[in-house]
């Protein structure tokens, strides 16, 4: 049994496919708007080689891995696919142990304009320089505290933990922390000229000193329409961009 065969069998009939075991993909496929995919906790799309599935129908899945490591998912721009995505579908676990960066990046890649990227309570460990280049929302459960919980990305890499690229606007970042536990240079970087960007209830920490800045914008001297609400930048542990402070302009 394969997803390819299920798509062919369904044709143009409106139907929901329930996936409760490994469902193989034999080629790159497009799921039409008439075919919905519903996963159980045991269901997963799998492939032995790299494949891409473009999803235009409805999608329902629990907060567990349902997408195999060789599969790239793209939710169609005008699809019935979910507006809220979670990295657990790709295998992320906020346990401060699992390497979750590739799963978070796969989630960003899969989303469409306006998607909400939902981070669970806990600590995601990431060595991946995360990037996103479309409008949307990254939302956690709150600034992280060992006592009260919340969401944190513990960055173990050597570059920029998270970059909002040129087309990531408008954008909202809210309710999470980013911490440097590797050799990171920048916590959050804005390459989107910060147009219509809001950062709310976010903490940039530096257990290890960020070598450039906790947060910076690449607008060559201007910070345009960047709104900060209840943002904590732990400057005592931050790098200084060319003699500046923890919030830098490159």
PDB file of C-alpha atoms in Angstrom:
ATOM      1  CA  UNK A   1       0.000   0.000   0.000  1.00  0.00           C
ATOM      2  CA  UNK A   2       1.264   3.488  -0.800  1.00  0.00           C
ATOM      3  CA  UNK A   3       0.138   7.100  -0.765  1.00  0.00           C
ATOM      4  CA  UNK A   4       0.557   7.123  -4.545  1.00  0.00           C
ATOM      5  CA  UNK A   5      -1.945   4.270  -4.896  1.00  0.00           C
ATOM      6  CA  UNK A   6      -4.394   5.877  -2.472  1.00  0.00           C
ATOM      7  CA  UNK A   7      -4.396   9.118  -4.485  1.00  0.00           C
ATOM      8  CA  UNK A   8      -5.009   7.197  -7.718  1.00  0.00           C
ATOM      9  CA  UNK A   9      -7.796   5.102  -6.182  1.00  0.00           C
ATOM     10  CA  UNK A  10      -9.577   8.114  -4.672  1.00  0.00           C
ATOM     11  CA  UNK A  11      -9.576  10.009  -7.943  1.00  0.00           C
ATOM     12  CA  UNK A  12     -11.832  13.048  -7.647  1.00  0.00           C
ATOM     13  CA  UNK A  13     -14.041  11.533  -4.940  1.00  0.00           C
ATOM     14  CA  UNK A  14     -14.031  13.531  -1.721  1.00  0.00           C
ATOM     15  CA  UNK A  15     -12.659  11.178   0.920  1.00  0.00           C
ATOM     16  CA  UNK A  16     -10.506  11.134   4.068  1.00  0.00           C
ATOM     17  CA  UNK A  17      -7.634   8.654   4.264  1.00  0.00           C
ATOM     18  CA  UNK A  18      -6.954   7.385   7.798  1.00  0.00           C
ATOM     19  CA  UNK A  19      -3.265   6.529   8.277  1.00  0.00           C
ATOM     20  CA  UNK A  20      -2.655   4.218  11.254  1.00  0.00           C
ATOM     21  CA  UNK A  21       0.589   2.514  10.149  1.00  0.00           C
ATOM     22  CA  UNK A  22       3.576   3.217   7.909  1.00  0.00           C
ATOM     23  CA  UNK A  23       2.323   4.464   4.531  1.00  0.00           C
ATOM     24  CA  UNK A  24       4.982   4.338   1.845  1.00  0.00           C
ATOM     25  CA  UNK A  25       5.651   6.889  -0.853  1.00  0.00           C
ATOM     26  CA  UNK A  26       7.063   5.631  -4.140  1.00  0.00           C
ATOM     27  CA  UNK A  27       7.412   8.993  -5.864  1.00  0.00           C
ATOM     28  CA  UNK A  28       6.813  12.706  -5.466  1.00  0.00           C
ATOM     29  CA  UNK A  29       3.064  13.200  -5.139  1.00  0.00           C
ATOM     30  CA  UNK A  30       0.440  15.930  -4.878  1.00  0.00           C
ATOM     31  CA  UNK A  31      -2.534  15.338  -2.597  1.00  0.00           C
ATOM     32  CA  UNK A  32      -5.618  16.975  -4.152  1.00  0.00           C
ATOM     33  CA  UNK A  33      -8.096  19.153  -2.265  1.00  0.00           C
ATOM     34  CA  UNK A  34     -10.578  16.275  -2.340  1.00  0.00           C
ATOM     35  CA  UNK A  35      -8.354  13.940  -0.306  1.00  0.00           C
ATOM     36  CA  UNK A  36      -7.871  14.544   3.409  1.00  0.00           C
ATOM     37  CA  UNK A  37      -5.133  12.909   5.478  1.00  0.00           C
ATOM     38  CA  UNK A  38      -5.801  11.906   9.094  1.00  0.00           C
ATOM     39  CA  UNK A  39      -3.033  10.326  11.170  1.00  0.00           C
ATOM     40  CA  UNK A  40      -3.226   8.266  14.337  1.00  0.00           C
ATOM     41  CA  UNK A  41      -0.335   8.103  16.812  1.00  0.00           C
ATOM     42  CA  UNK A  42       1.043   5.087  14.905  1.00  0.00           C
ATOM     43  CA  UNK A  43       0.626   6.500  11.398  1.00  0.00           C
ATOM     44  CA  UNK A  44       3.579   7.864   9.436  1.00  0.00           C
ATOM     45  CA  UNK A  45       4.556   8.710   5.858  1.00  0.00           C
ATOM     46  CA  UNK A  46       7.782   6.868   5.050  1.00  0.00           C
ATOM     47  CA  UNK A  47      10.197   6.443   2.155  1.00  0.00           C
ATOM     48  CA  UNK A  48      13.644   4.942   1.648  1.00  0.00           C
ATOM     49  CA  UNK A  49      14.642   7.811  -0.679  1.00  0.00           C
ATOM     50  CA  UNK A  50      14.009  11.552  -0.771  1.00  0.00           C
ATOM     51  CA  UNK A  51      10.436  12.341  -1.797  1.00  0.00           C
ATOM     52  CA  UNK A  52       8.213  15.432  -1.715  1.00  0.00           C
ATOM     53  CA  UNK A  53       4.490  15.486  -0.979  1.00  0.00           C
ATOM     54  CA  UNK A  54       2.472  18.627  -1.712  1.00  0.00           C
ATOM     55  CA  UNK A  55      -0.648  18.652   0.445  1.00  0.00           C
ATOM     56  CA  UNK A  56      -3.717  20.510  -0.821  1.00  0.00           C
ATOM     57  CA  UNK A  57      -6.365  18.615   1.135  1.00  0.00           C
ATOM     58  CA  UNK A  58      -7.209  18.642   4.837  1.00  0.00           C
ATOM     59  CA  UNK A  59      -4.669  17.397   7.395  1.00  0.00           C
ATOM     60  CA  UNK A  60      -5.141  16.155  10.949  1.00  0.00           C
ATOM     61  CA  UNK A  61      -2.364  14.690  13.110  1.00  0.00           C
ATOM     62  CA  UNK A  62      -1.478  14.233  16.791  1.00  0.00           C
ATOM     63  CA  UNK A  63       1.559  15.948  18.271  1.00  0.00           C
ATOM     64  CA  UNK A  64       3.937  13.123  17.386  1.00  0.00           C
ATOM     65  CA  UNK A  65       6.110  12.169  14.415  1.00  0.00           C
ATOM     66  CA  UNK A  66       4.025  11.430  11.325  1.00  0.00           C
ATOM     67  CA  UNK A  67       6.554  12.410   8.612  1.00  0.00           C
ATOM     68  CA  UNK A  68       9.596  10.275   7.880  1.00  0.00           C
ATOM     69  CA  UNK A  69      13.093  11.722   7.641  1.00  0.00           C
ATOM     70  CA  UNK A  70      13.332  11.324   3.836  1.00  0.00           C
ATOM     71  CA  UNK A  71      10.089  13.161   3.141  1.00  0.00           C
ATOM     72  CA  UNK A  72       9.623  16.865   2.446  1.00  0.00           C
ATOM     73  CA  UNK A  73       6.099  18.148   3.020  1.00  0.00           C
ATOM     74  CA  UNK A  74       4.824  21.329   1.395  1.00  0.00           C
ATOM     75  CA  UNK A  75       1.391  22.657   2.258  1.00  0.00           C
ATOM     76  CA  UNK A  76      -0.122  24.260  -0.841  1.00  0.00           C
ATOM     77  CA  UNK A  77      -0.586  28.031  -0.798  1.00  0.00           C
ATOM     78  CA  UNK A  78      -4.350  27.805  -1.350  1.00  0.00           C
ATOM     79  CA  UNK A  79      -4.854  24.429   0.238  1.00  0.00           C
ATOM     80  CA  UNK A  80      -7.186  23.177   2.949  1.00  0.00           C
ATOM     81  CA  UNK A  81      -4.099  22.185   4.926  1.00  0.00           C
ATOM     82  CA  UNK A  82      -3.678  23.300   8.553  1.00  0.00           C
ATOM     83  CA  UNK A  83      -2.920  26.871   9.525  1.00  0.00           C
ATOM     84  CA  UNK A  84      -1.067  25.642  12.638  1.00  0.00           C
ATOM     85  CA  UNK A  85       1.977  23.373  12.346  1.00  0.00           C
ATOM     86  CA  UNK A  86       4.076  21.716  15.045  1.00  0.00           C
ATOM     87  CA  UNK A  87       7.657  20.429  14.750  1.00  0.00           C
ATOM     88  CA  UNK A  88       6.781  17.151  16.484  1.00  0.00           C
ATOM     89  CA  UNK A  89       5.270  15.985  13.166  1.00  0.00           C
ATOM     90  CA  UNK A  90       8.853  15.860  11.865  1.00  0.00           C
ATOM     91  CA  UNK A  91      10.317  14.262  15.006  1.00  0.00           C
ATOM     92  CA  UNK A  92      11.215  17.202  17.258  1.00  0.00           C
ATOM     93  CA  UNK A  93      11.017  16.567  21.004  1.00  0.00           C
ATOM     94  CA  UNK A  94      11.369  19.448  23.521  1.00  0.00           C
ATOM     95  CA  UNK A  95      13.411  17.360  25.960  1.00  0.00           C
ATOM     96  CA  UNK A  96      16.718  19.314  25.742  1.00  0.00           C
ATOM     97  CA  UNK A  97      18.324  16.195  24.306  1.00  0.00           C
ATOM     98  CA  UNK A  98      16.857  15.364  20.889  1.00  0.00           C
ATOM     99  CA  UNK A  99      18.446  17.215  17.959  1.00  0.00           C
ATOM    100  CA  UNK A 100      15.292  19.081  16.909  1.00  0.00           C
ATOM    101  CA  UNK A 101      16.723  21.716  14.568  1.00  0.00           C
ATOM    102  CA  UNK A 102      16.124  19.797  11.305  1.00  0.00           C
ATOM    103  CA  UNK A 103      12.508  19.135  12.317  1.00  0.00           C
ATOM    104  CA  UNK A 104      11.861  22.794  13.148  1.00  0.00           C
ATOM    105  CA  UNK A 105      13.406  23.867   9.839  1.00  0.00           C
ATOM    106  CA  UNK A 106      11.292  21.285   7.969  1.00  0.00           C
ATOM    107  CA  UNK A 107       8.206  22.790   9.633  1.00  0.00           C
ATOM    108  CA  UNK A 108       9.192  26.283   8.467  1.00  0.00           C
ATOM    109  CA  UNK A 109       9.763  24.960   4.937  1.00  0.00           C
ATOM    110  CA  UNK A 110       6.381  23.214   4.867  1.00  0.00           C
ATOM    111  CA  UNK A 111       4.314  26.205   5.952  1.00  0.00           C
ATOM    112  CA  UNK A 112       2.412  28.575   3.711  1.00  0.00           C
ATOM    113  CA  UNK A 113       1.939  32.328   4.040  1.00  0.00           C
ATOM    114  CA  UNK A 114       0.320  33.069   7.375  1.00  0.00           C
ATOM    115  CA  UNK A 115       1.070  29.727   9.017  1.00  0.00           C
ATOM    116  CA  UNK A 116       1.383  29.503  12.793  1.00  0.00           C
ATOM    117  CA  UNK A 117       4.428  27.535  13.941  1.00  0.00           C
ATOM    118  CA  UNK A 118       3.470  26.161  17.332  1.00  0.00           C
ATOM    119  CA  UNK A 119       6.303  25.333  19.750  1.00  0.00           C
ATOM    120  CA  UNK A 120       5.413  23.197  22.756  1.00  0.00           C
ATOM    121  CA  UNK A 121       6.413  23.692  26.365  1.00  0.00           C
ATOM    122  CA  UNK A 122       9.955  22.528  27.019  1.00  0.00           C
ATOM    123  CA  UNK A 123      13.429  22.962  25.553  1.00  0.00           C
ATOM    124  CA  UNK A 124      14.196  22.252  21.897  1.00  0.00           C
ATOM    125  CA  UNK A 125      17.863  21.564  21.209  1.00  0.00           C
ATOM    126  CA  UNK A 126      19.011  22.904  17.836  1.00  0.00           C
ATOM    127  CA  UNK A 127      22.350  23.126  16.059  1.00  0.00           C
ATOM    128  CA  UNK A 128      20.574  24.290  12.876  1.00  0.00           C
ATOM    129  CA  UNK A 129      20.755  27.922  11.769  1.00  0.00           C
ATOM    130  CA  UNK A 130      16.985  28.277  11.421  1.00  0.00           C
ATOM    131  CA  UNK A 131      15.579  30.468   8.626  1.00  0.00           C
ATOM    132  CA  UNK A 132      12.092  31.426   7.513  1.00  0.00           C
ATOM    133  CA  UNK A 133      11.153  33.423   4.421  1.00  0.00           C
ATOM    134  CA  UNK A 134       7.363  33.850   4.465  1.00  0.00           C
ATOM    135  CA  UNK A 135       4.830  35.739   6.598  1.00  0.00           C
ATOM    136  CA  UNK A 136       3.664  33.955   9.726  1.00  0.00           C
ATOM    137  CA  UNK A 137       3.823  33.485  13.476  1.00  0.00           C
ATOM    138  CA  UNK A 138       6.271  31.581  15.662  1.00  0.00           C
ATOM    139  CA  UNK A 139       4.526  31.004  18.976  1.00  0.00           C
ATOM    140  CA  UNK A 140       5.637  29.234  22.127  1.00  0.00           C
ATOM    141  CA  UNK A 141       3.981  28.853  25.519  1.00  0.00           C
ATOM    142  CA  UNK A 142       5.933  31.629  27.274  1.00  0.00           C
ATOM    143  CA  UNK A 143       9.437  32.679  28.232  1.00  0.00           C
ATOM    144  CA  UNK A 144      11.208  29.663  29.631  1.00  0.00           C
ATOM    145  CA  UNK A 145      11.730  29.156  33.352  1.00  0.00           C
ATOM    146  CA  UNK A 146      12.763  25.985  35.139  1.00  0.00           C
ATOM    147  CA  UNK A 147      10.050  26.717  37.691  1.00  0.00           C
ATOM    148  CA  UNK A 148       7.147  27.820  35.534  1.00  0.00           C
ATOM    149  CA  UNK A 149       7.900  26.097  32.222  1.00  0.00           C
ATOM    150  CA  UNK A 150       7.575  27.883  28.898  1.00  0.00           C
ATOM    151  CA  UNK A 151       9.379  27.301  25.604  1.00  0.00           C
ATOM    152  CA  UNK A 152      13.079  27.585  24.850  1.00  0.00           C
ATOM    153  CA  UNK A 153      15.309  26.942  21.851  1.00  0.00           C
ATOM    154  CA  UNK A 154      18.738  25.966  23.145  1.00  0.00           C
ATOM    155  CA  UNK A 155      21.054  26.802  20.268  1.00  0.00           C
ATOM    156  CA  UNK A 156      24.128  24.560  20.100  1.00  0.00           C
ATOM    157  CA  UNK A 157      25.349  25.758  16.704  1.00  0.00           C
ATOM    158  CA  UNK A 158      28.025  28.201  15.565  1.00  0.00           C
ATOM    159  CA  UNK A 159      26.070  30.838  13.622  1.00  0.00           C
ATOM    160  CA  UNK A 160      22.733  32.651  13.842  1.00  0.00           C
ATOM    161  CA  UNK A 161      20.048  30.822  15.790  1.00  0.00           C
ATOM    162  CA  UNK A 162      17.044  32.244  13.892  1.00  0.00           C
ATOM    163  CA  UNK A 163      16.841  34.523  10.842  1.00  0.00           C
ATOM    164  CA  UNK A 164      13.719  36.159   9.450  1.00  0.00           C
ATOM    165  CA  UNK A 165      14.577  36.515   5.765  1.00  0.00           C
ATOM    166  CA  UNK A 166      13.470  39.157   3.253  1.00  0.00           C
ATOM    167  CA  UNK A 167       9.936  37.878   2.609  1.00  0.00           C
ATOM    168  CA  UNK A 168       9.068  37.044   6.224  1.00  0.00           C
ATOM    169  CA  UNK A 169       6.703  39.981   6.658  1.00  0.00           C
ATOM    170  CA  UNK A 170       4.451  40.672   8.342  1.00  0.00           C
ATOM    171  CA  UNK A 171       5.675  38.447  11.150  1.00  0.00           C
ATOM    172  CA  UNK A 172       5.018  37.836  14.848  1.00  0.00           C
ATOM    173  CA  UNK A 173       7.422  36.199  17.297  1.00  0.00           C
ATOM    174  CA  UNK A 174       5.946  35.531  20.720  1.00  0.00           C
ATOM    175  CA  UNK A 175       6.164  33.559  23.934  1.00  0.00           C
ATOM    176  CA  UNK A 176       9.531  31.796  23.844  1.00  0.00           C
ATOM    177  CA  UNK A 177      13.207  32.051  24.787  1.00  0.00           C
ATOM    178  CA  UNK A 178      16.391  31.559  22.773  1.00  0.00           C
ATOM    179  CA  UNK A 179      19.595  30.636  24.574  1.00  0.00           C
ATOM    180  CA  UNK A 180      23.159  30.247  23.295  1.00  0.00           C
ATOM    181  CA  UNK A 181      24.692  27.056  24.647  1.00  0.00           C
ATOM    182  CA  UNK A 182      27.106  26.624  21.721  1.00  0.00           C
ATOM    183  CA  UNK A 183      29.199  29.189  19.852  1.00  0.00           C
ATOM    184  CA  UNK A 184      26.341  31.223  18.386  1.00  0.00           C
ATOM    185  CA  UNK A 185      26.930  34.654  16.875  1.00  0.00           C
ATOM    186  CA  UNK A 186      23.382  36.116  16.910  1.00  0.00           C
ATOM    187  CA  UNK A 187      20.199  35.028  18.644  1.00  0.00           C
ATOM    188  CA  UNK A 188      17.589  36.482  16.271  1.00  0.00           C
ATOM    189  CA  UNK A 189      18.424  38.363  13.079  1.00  0.00           C
ATOM    190  CA  UNK A 190      15.964  40.350  10.956  1.00  0.00           C
ATOM    191  CA  UNK A 191      16.750  40.420   7.235  1.00  0.00           C
ATOM    192  CA  UNK A 192      13.140  41.372   6.438  1.00  0.00           C
ATOM    193  CA  UNK A 193      13.796  45.112   6.988  1.00  0.00           C
ATOM    194  CA  UNK A 194      11.633  44.470  10.072  1.00  0.00           C
ATOM    195  CA  UNK A 195       8.570  45.763   8.181  1.00  0.00           C
ATOM    196  CA  UNK A 196       5.452  44.960  10.209  1.00  0.00           C
ATOM    197  CA  UNK A 197       7.391  42.746  12.606  1.00  0.00           C
ATOM    198  CA  UNK A 198       6.315  42.309  16.216  1.00  0.00           C
ATOM    199  CA  UNK A 199       8.363  40.597  18.924  1.00  0.00           C
ATOM    200  CA  UNK A 200       6.339  39.997  22.083  1.00  0.00           C
ATOM    201  CA  UNK A 201       7.164  38.227  25.344  1.00  0.00           C
ATOM    202  CA  UNK A 202      10.479  36.882  24.031  1.00  0.00           C
ATOM    203  CA  UNK A 203      13.753  36.373  25.899  1.00  0.00           C
ATOM    204  CA  UNK A 204      17.229  36.246  24.340  1.00  0.00           C
ATOM    205  CA  UNK A 205      19.642  34.702  26.783  1.00  0.00           C
ATOM    206  CA  UNK A 206      23.329  33.915  26.582  1.00  0.00           C
ATOM    207  CA  UNK A 207      24.500  31.080  28.789  1.00  0.00           C
ATOM    208  CA  UNK A 208      27.481  31.321  26.435  1.00  0.00           C
ATOM    209  CA  UNK A 209      28.209  34.817  25.118  1.00  0.00           C
ATOM    210  CA  UNK A 210      26.722  35.624  21.700  1.00  0.00           C
ATOM    211  CA  UNK A 211      29.802  36.771  19.784  1.00  0.00           C
ATOM    212  CA  UNK A 212      27.970  39.516  17.821  1.00  0.00           C
ATOM    213  CA  UNK A 213      24.568  40.345  19.339  1.00  0.00           C
ATOM    214  CA  UNK A 214      21.555  38.856  21.019  1.00  0.00           C
ATOM    215  CA  UNK A 215      19.304  40.473  18.414  1.00  0.00           C
ATOM    216  CA  UNK A 216      20.151  42.529  15.342  1.00  0.00           C
ATOM    217  CA  UNK A 217      18.671  43.924  12.160  1.00  0.00           C
ATOM    218  CA  UNK A 218      20.367  43.974   8.767  1.00  0.00           C
ATOM    219  CA  UNK A 219      18.716  47.185   7.528  1.00  0.00           C
ATOM    220  CA  UNK A 220      22.040  49.031   7.153  1.00  0.00           C
ATOM    221  CA  UNK A 221      21.373  51.518   9.898  1.00  0.00           C
ATOM    222  CA  UNK A 222      17.570  51.737  10.181  1.00  0.00           C
ATOM    223  CA  UNK A 223      15.197  49.731  12.338  1.00  0.00           C
ATOM    224  CA  UNK A 224      11.870  50.096  10.535  1.00  0.00           C
ATOM    225  CA  UNK A 225       8.533  49.138  12.063  1.00  0.00           C
ATOM    226  CA  UNK A 226      10.028  46.677  14.530  1.00  0.00           C
ATOM    227  CA  UNK A 227       7.852  46.601  17.638  1.00  0.00           C
ATOM    228  CA  UNK A 228       9.195  45.076  20.835  1.00  0.00           C
ATOM    229  CA  UNK A 229       6.851  44.248  23.708  1.00  0.00           C
ATOM    230  CA  UNK A 230       8.129  42.699  26.936  1.00  0.00           C
ATOM    231  CA  UNK A 231      11.396  41.567  25.346  1.00  0.00           C
ATOM    232  CA  UNK A 232      14.284  40.579  27.636  1.00  0.00           C
ATOM    233  CA  UNK A 233      17.803  40.700  26.200  1.00  0.00           C
ATOM    234  CA  UNK A 234      20.249  39.512  28.810  1.00  0.00           C
ATOM    235  CA  UNK A 235      22.906  42.058  27.886  1.00  0.00           C
ATOM    236  CA  UNK A 236      25.412  40.955  30.482  1.00  0.00           C
ATOM    237  CA  UNK A 237      26.055  37.811  28.462  1.00  0.00           C
ATOM    238  CA  UNK A 238      25.694  39.257  24.959  1.00  0.00           C
ATOM    239  CA  UNK A 239      28.171  40.130  22.274  1.00  0.00           C
ATOM    240  CA  UNK A 240      28.590  43.751  21.230  1.00  0.00           C
ATOM    241  CA  UNK A 241      28.155  44.494  17.506  1.00  0.00           C
ATOM    242  CA  UNK A 242      31.063  46.749  16.580  1.00  0.00           C
ATOM    243  CA  UNK A 243      31.120  48.401  19.959  1.00  0.00           C
ATOM    244  CA  UNK A 244      27.348  48.561  20.348  1.00  0.00           C
ATOM    245  CA  UNK A 245      25.025  46.790  22.743  1.00  0.00           C
ATOM    246  CA  UNK A 246      22.982  43.610  22.778  1.00  0.00           C
ATOM    247  CA  UNK A 247      20.541  44.980  20.189  1.00  0.00           C
ATOM    248  CA  UNK A 248      22.668  45.687  17.116  1.00  0.00           C
ATOM    249  CA  UNK A 249      22.416  47.086  13.597  1.00  0.00           C
ATOM    250  CA  UNK A 250      24.798  45.539  11.082  1.00  0.00           C
TER     251      UNK A 250
END
